[in-house]
Amino acid sequence: HDNVMDDKDEDAAQLSFGPEFSGQVECLSDAEVMTILDKRIADGDSRNMNDQLKQTYEYVKRSLGRRDVDSTRKESIHLRESLSELRFENDALHTFEIASLANLMSKDSEPEEARALIPSLRRFPDEALAEILALIVECKVQTNAT
């Protein structure tokens, strides 16, 4: 029974991820994973990548399309910093929400779509979600303009 987890231990909608994720755990967006793995490859460390890391690298490359790694890196840094600074009535975005927003939201996303894809965002009113989504668009536009 020690290895069996109760359903209440893991529930992304409640930002509960079980004991393995307690403490200082950072959730990464696809762009952040791509940046880390691309650096590893550029440094000549790809020979130490196991099959799972190679598959992950291929997945994030497909996920991000033809965007160059440098602009992807800049956008992911700017987006994480900007979203991490947001506060709404003493409530901030969780690292899981930041990574999910970076991965899932496009330039024309609406609050209802964000809540459907990331249920934990239901705690925010429409105005707060609209601000979050506008910030995502702003970060993407600023990064792509430079």
PDB file of C-alpha atoms in Angstrom:
ATOM      1  CA  HIS A   1       0.000   0.000   0.000  1.00  0.00           C
ATOM      2  CA  ASP A   2       2.998   2.342   0.417  1.00  0.00           C
ATOM      3  CA  ASN A   3       3.397   2.689  -3.361  1.00  0.00           C
ATOM      4  CA  VAL A   4      -0.290   3.238  -4.018  1.00  0.00           C
ATOM      5  CA  MET A   5      -1.210   6.908  -4.126  1.00  0.00           C
ATOM      6  CA  ASP A   6      -4.620   8.253  -3.299  1.00  0.00           C
ATOM      7  CA  ASP A   7      -6.300  10.080  -6.169  1.00  0.00           C
ATOM      8  CA  LYS A   8      -6.233  13.234  -4.053  1.00  0.00           C
ATOM      9  CA  ASP A   9      -2.404  13.166  -4.055  1.00  0.00           C
ATOM     10  CA  GLU A  10      -2.266  14.008  -7.756  1.00  0.00           C
ATOM     11  CA  ASP A  11      -4.629  16.515  -9.280  1.00  0.00           C
ATOM     12  CA  ALA A  12      -3.270  19.140 -11.656  1.00  0.00           C
ATOM     13  CA  ALA A  13      -6.528  21.093 -11.390  1.00  0.00           C
ATOM     14  CA  GLN A  14      -5.737  21.528  -7.678  1.00  0.00           C
ATOM     15  CA  LEU A  15      -1.990  22.019  -8.320  1.00  0.00           C
ATOM     16  CA  SER A  16      -1.301  18.849  -6.358  1.00  0.00           C
ATOM     17  CA  PHE A  17       1.384  16.678  -7.930  1.00  0.00           C
ATOM     18  CA  GLY A  18       2.185  14.088  -5.285  1.00  0.00           C
ATOM     19  CA  PRO A  19       5.156  13.656  -2.980  1.00  0.00           C
ATOM     20  CA  GLU A  20       7.730  13.331  -5.773  1.00  0.00           C
ATOM     21  CA  PHE A  21       7.117  16.967  -6.658  1.00  0.00           C
ATOM     22  CA  SER A  22       7.221  18.513  -3.211  1.00  0.00           C
ATOM     23  CA  GLY A  23       9.871  21.101  -2.502  1.00  0.00           C
ATOM     24  CA  GLN A  24      11.731  23.085  -5.138  1.00  0.00           C
ATOM     25  CA  VAL A  25      10.570  21.552  -8.416  1.00  0.00           C
ATOM     26  CA  GLU A  26      10.403  23.604 -11.584  1.00  0.00           C
ATOM     27  CA  CYS A  27       8.074  22.718 -14.455  1.00  0.00           C
ATOM     28  CA  LEU A  28       9.582  23.591 -17.824  1.00  0.00           C
ATOM     29  CA  SER A  29       7.947  24.687 -21.035  1.00  0.00           C
ATOM     30  CA  ASP A  30       8.797  22.972 -24.310  1.00  0.00           C
ATOM     31  CA  ALA A  31      10.943  25.978 -25.238  1.00  0.00           C
ATOM     32  CA  GLU A  32      12.924  25.710 -21.991  1.00  0.00           C
ATOM     33  CA  VAL A  33      13.481  21.976 -22.488  1.00  0.00           C
ATOM     34  CA  MET A  34      14.599  22.655 -26.066  1.00  0.00           C
ATOM     35  CA  THR A  35      17.045  25.300 -24.848  1.00  0.00           C
ATOM     36  CA  ILE A  36      18.590  22.956 -22.272  1.00  0.00           C
ATOM     37  CA  LEU A  37      18.890  19.981 -24.617  1.00  0.00           C
ATOM     38  CA  ASP A  38      20.153  22.109 -27.511  1.00  0.00           C
ATOM     39  CA  LYS A  39      22.884  23.535 -25.255  1.00  0.00           C
ATOM     40  CA  ARG A  40      23.822  20.021 -24.219  1.00  0.00           C
ATOM     41  CA  ILE A  41      24.137  18.997 -27.867  1.00  0.00           C
ATOM     42  CA  ALA A  42      26.078  22.166 -28.771  1.00  0.00           C
ATOM     43  CA  ASP A  43      28.500  21.412 -25.926  1.00  0.00           C
ATOM     44  CA  GLY A  44      29.146  17.961 -27.414  1.00  0.00           C
ATOM     45  CA  ASP A  45      27.344  16.146 -24.623  1.00  0.00           C
ATOM     46  CA  SER A  46      24.747  14.459 -26.860  1.00  0.00           C
ATOM     47  CA  ARG A  47      26.545  11.108 -26.725  1.00  0.00           C
ATOM     48  CA  ASN A  48      25.442  10.855 -23.083  1.00  0.00           C
ATOM     49  CA  MET A  49      21.775  11.404 -23.921  1.00  0.00           C
ATOM     50  CA  ASN A  50      19.670   8.293 -23.389  1.00  0.00           C
ATOM     51  CA  ASP A  51      16.831   7.299 -25.725  1.00  0.00           C
ATOM     52  CA  GLN A  52      14.256   9.085 -23.591  1.00  0.00           C
ATOM     53  CA  LEU A  53      16.153  12.396 -23.778  1.00  0.00           C
ATOM     54  CA  LYS A  54      16.612  11.970 -27.531  1.00  0.00           C
ATOM     55  CA  GLN A  55      12.877  11.349 -27.957  1.00  0.00           C
ATOM     56  CA  THR A  56      12.119  14.378 -25.778  1.00  0.00           C
ATOM     57  CA  TYR A  57      14.443  16.511 -27.911  1.00  0.00           C
ATOM     58  CA  GLU A  58      12.717  15.377 -31.111  1.00  0.00           C
ATOM     59  CA  TYR A  59       9.289  16.046 -29.576  1.00  0.00           C
ATOM     60  CA  VAL A  60      10.093  19.609 -28.495  1.00  0.00           C
ATOM     61  CA  LYS A  61      11.716  20.340 -31.856  1.00  0.00           C
ATOM     62  CA  ARG A  62       8.478  19.295 -33.589  1.00  0.00           C
ATOM     63  CA  SER A  63       6.401  21.178 -31.019  1.00  0.00           C
ATOM     64  CA  LEU A  64       8.259  24.442 -31.602  1.00  0.00           C
ATOM     65  CA  GLY A  65       8.407  24.158 -35.380  1.00  0.00           C
ATOM     66  CA  ARG A  66      11.014  25.981 -37.414  1.00  0.00           C
ATOM     67  CA  ARG A  67      11.733  28.693 -34.866  1.00  0.00           C
ATOM     68  CA  ASP A  68      15.405  29.248 -34.204  1.00  0.00           C
ATOM     69  CA  VAL A  69      16.738  28.225 -30.816  1.00  0.00           C
ATOM     70  CA  ASP A  70      18.009  31.686 -29.864  1.00  0.00           C
ATOM     71  CA  SER A  71      14.635  33.428 -30.299  1.00  0.00           C
ATOM     72  CA  THR A  72      12.920  30.489 -28.582  1.00  0.00           C
ATOM     73  CA  ARG A  73      15.312  30.833 -25.635  1.00  0.00           C
ATOM     74  CA  LYS A  74      14.789  34.601 -25.378  1.00  0.00           C
ATOM     75  CA  GLU A  75      11.013  34.233 -25.543  1.00  0.00           C
ATOM     76  CA  SER A  76      10.941  31.503 -22.874  1.00  0.00           C
ATOM     77  CA  ILE A  77      13.075  33.574 -20.486  1.00  0.00           C
ATOM     78  CA  HIS A  78      11.003  36.721 -21.033  1.00  0.00           C
ATOM     79  CA  LEU A  79       7.724  34.828 -20.705  1.00  0.00           C
ATOM     80  CA  ARG A  80       8.693  33.003 -17.491  1.00  0.00           C
ATOM     81  CA  GLU A  81      10.011  36.176 -15.854  1.00  0.00           C
ATOM     82  CA  SER A  82       6.925  38.167 -16.812  1.00  0.00           C
ATOM     83  CA  LEU A  83       4.411  35.524 -15.729  1.00  0.00           C
ATOM     84  CA  SER A  84       6.302  34.849 -12.480  1.00  0.00           C
ATOM     85  CA  GLU A  85       5.989  38.521 -11.493  1.00  0.00           C
ATOM     86  CA  LEU A  86       2.193  38.651 -11.869  1.00  0.00           C
ATOM     87  CA  ARG A  87       0.118  38.783  -8.669  1.00  0.00           C
ATOM     88  CA  PHE A  88      -3.652  38.780  -8.313  1.00  0.00           C
ATOM     89  CA  GLU A  89      -4.975  39.357  -4.791  1.00  0.00           C
ATOM     90  CA  ASN A  90      -1.894  37.665  -3.303  1.00  0.00           C
ATOM     91  CA  ASP A  91      -2.239  34.743  -5.725  1.00  0.00           C
ATOM     92  CA  ALA A  92       0.470  33.985  -8.262  1.00  0.00           C
ATOM     93  CA  LEU A  93       0.799  31.527 -11.089  1.00  0.00           C
ATOM     94  CA  HIS A  94       2.247  28.123 -10.193  1.00  0.00           C
ATOM     95  CA  THR A  95       5.296  26.918 -12.149  1.00  0.00           C
ATOM     96  CA  PHE A  96       3.080  24.219 -13.734  1.00  0.00           C
ATOM     97  CA  GLU A  97       0.645  26.893 -14.938  1.00  0.00           C
ATOM     98  CA  ILE A  98       3.457  29.027 -16.353  1.00  0.00           C
ATOM     99  CA  ALA A  99       4.875  26.108 -18.341  1.00  0.00           C
ATOM    100  CA  SER A 100       1.409  25.057 -19.497  1.00  0.00           C
ATOM    101  CA  LEU A 101       0.481  28.586 -20.566  1.00  0.00           C
ATOM    102  CA  ALA A 102       3.736  28.910 -22.501  1.00  0.00           C
ATOM    103  CA  ASN A 103       3.061  25.622 -24.280  1.00  0.00           C
ATOM    104  CA  LEU A 104      -0.664  25.900 -24.956  1.00  0.00           C
ATOM    105  CA  MET A 105      -1.700  29.502 -25.426  1.00  0.00           C
ATOM    106  CA  SER A 106      -1.644  31.216 -28.803  1.00  0.00           C
ATOM    107  CA  LYS A 107      -2.041  34.853 -29.767  1.00  0.00           C
ATOM    108  CA  ASP A 108      -5.823  34.587 -29.921  1.00  0.00           C
ATOM    109  CA  SER A 109      -6.528  32.441 -26.852  1.00  0.00           C
ATOM    110  CA  GLU A 110      -9.517  33.308 -24.682  1.00  0.00           C
ATOM    111  CA  PRO A 111      -9.977  32.861 -20.903  1.00  0.00           C
ATOM    112  CA  GLU A 112     -12.456  29.990 -21.446  1.00  0.00           C
ATOM    113  CA  GLU A 113      -9.896  28.115 -23.536  1.00  0.00           C
ATOM    114  CA  ALA A 114      -7.206  28.647 -20.897  1.00  0.00           C
ATOM    115  CA  ARG A 115      -9.501  27.282 -18.176  1.00  0.00           C
ATOM    116  CA  ALA A 116     -10.460  24.282 -20.304  1.00  0.00           C
ATOM    117  CA  LEU A 117      -6.829  23.365 -20.985  1.00  0.00           C
ATOM    118  CA  ILE A 118      -5.474  24.300 -17.541  1.00  0.00           C
ATOM    119  CA  PRO A 119      -8.290  23.753 -14.986  1.00  0.00           C
ATOM    120  CA  SER A 120      -6.314  25.230 -12.062  1.00  0.00           C
ATOM    121  CA  LEU A 121      -6.726  28.644 -13.726  1.00  0.00           C
ATOM    122  CA  ARG A 122     -10.426  28.574 -12.787  1.00  0.00           C
ATOM    123  CA  ARG A 123      -9.475  30.345  -9.573  1.00  0.00           C
ATOM    124  CA  PHE A 124      -8.738  33.510 -11.554  1.00  0.00           C
ATOM    125  CA  PRO A 125     -11.528  35.832 -12.771  1.00  0.00           C
ATOM    126  CA  ASP A 126     -11.862  36.653 -16.476  1.00  0.00           C
ATOM    127  CA  GLU A 127     -10.079  39.994 -16.047  1.00  0.00           C
ATOM    128  CA  ALA A 128      -7.009  38.340 -14.504  1.00  0.00           C
ATOM    129  CA  LEU A 129      -6.902  35.647 -17.172  1.00  0.00           C
ATOM    130  CA  ALA A 130      -7.271  38.253 -19.901  1.00  0.00           C
ATOM    131  CA  GLU A 131      -4.274  40.089 -18.398  1.00  0.00           C
ATOM    132  CA  ILE A 132      -2.258  36.845 -18.306  1.00  0.00           C
ATOM    133  CA  LEU A 133      -3.112  36.040 -21.928  1.00  0.00           C
ATOM    134  CA  ALA A 134      -2.338  39.606 -23.045  1.00  0.00           C
ATOM    135  CA  LEU A 135       1.052  39.367 -21.351  1.00  0.00           C
ATOM    136  CA  ILE A 136       1.783  36.134 -23.227  1.00  0.00           C
ATOM    137  CA  VAL A 137       0.971  37.805 -26.544  1.00  0.00           C
ATOM    138  CA  GLU A 138       3.070  40.833 -25.592  1.00  0.00           C
ATOM    139  CA  CYS A 139       6.075  38.642 -24.728  1.00  0.00           C
ATOM    140  CA  LYS A 140       5.776  36.675 -27.973  1.00  0.00           C
ATOM    141  CA  VAL A 141       5.416  39.811 -30.102  1.00  0.00           C
ATOM    142  CA  GLN A 142       8.308  41.624 -28.377  1.00  0.00           C
ATOM    143  CA  THR A 143      10.622  38.637 -28.718  1.00  0.00           C
ATOM    144  CA  ASN A 144       9.755  38.035 -32.356  1.00  0.00           C
ATOM    145  CA  ALA A 145      10.243  41.729 -33.170  1.00  0.00           C
ATOM    146  CA  THR A 146      13.836  41.750 -31.924  1.00  0.00           C
TER     147      THR A 146
END
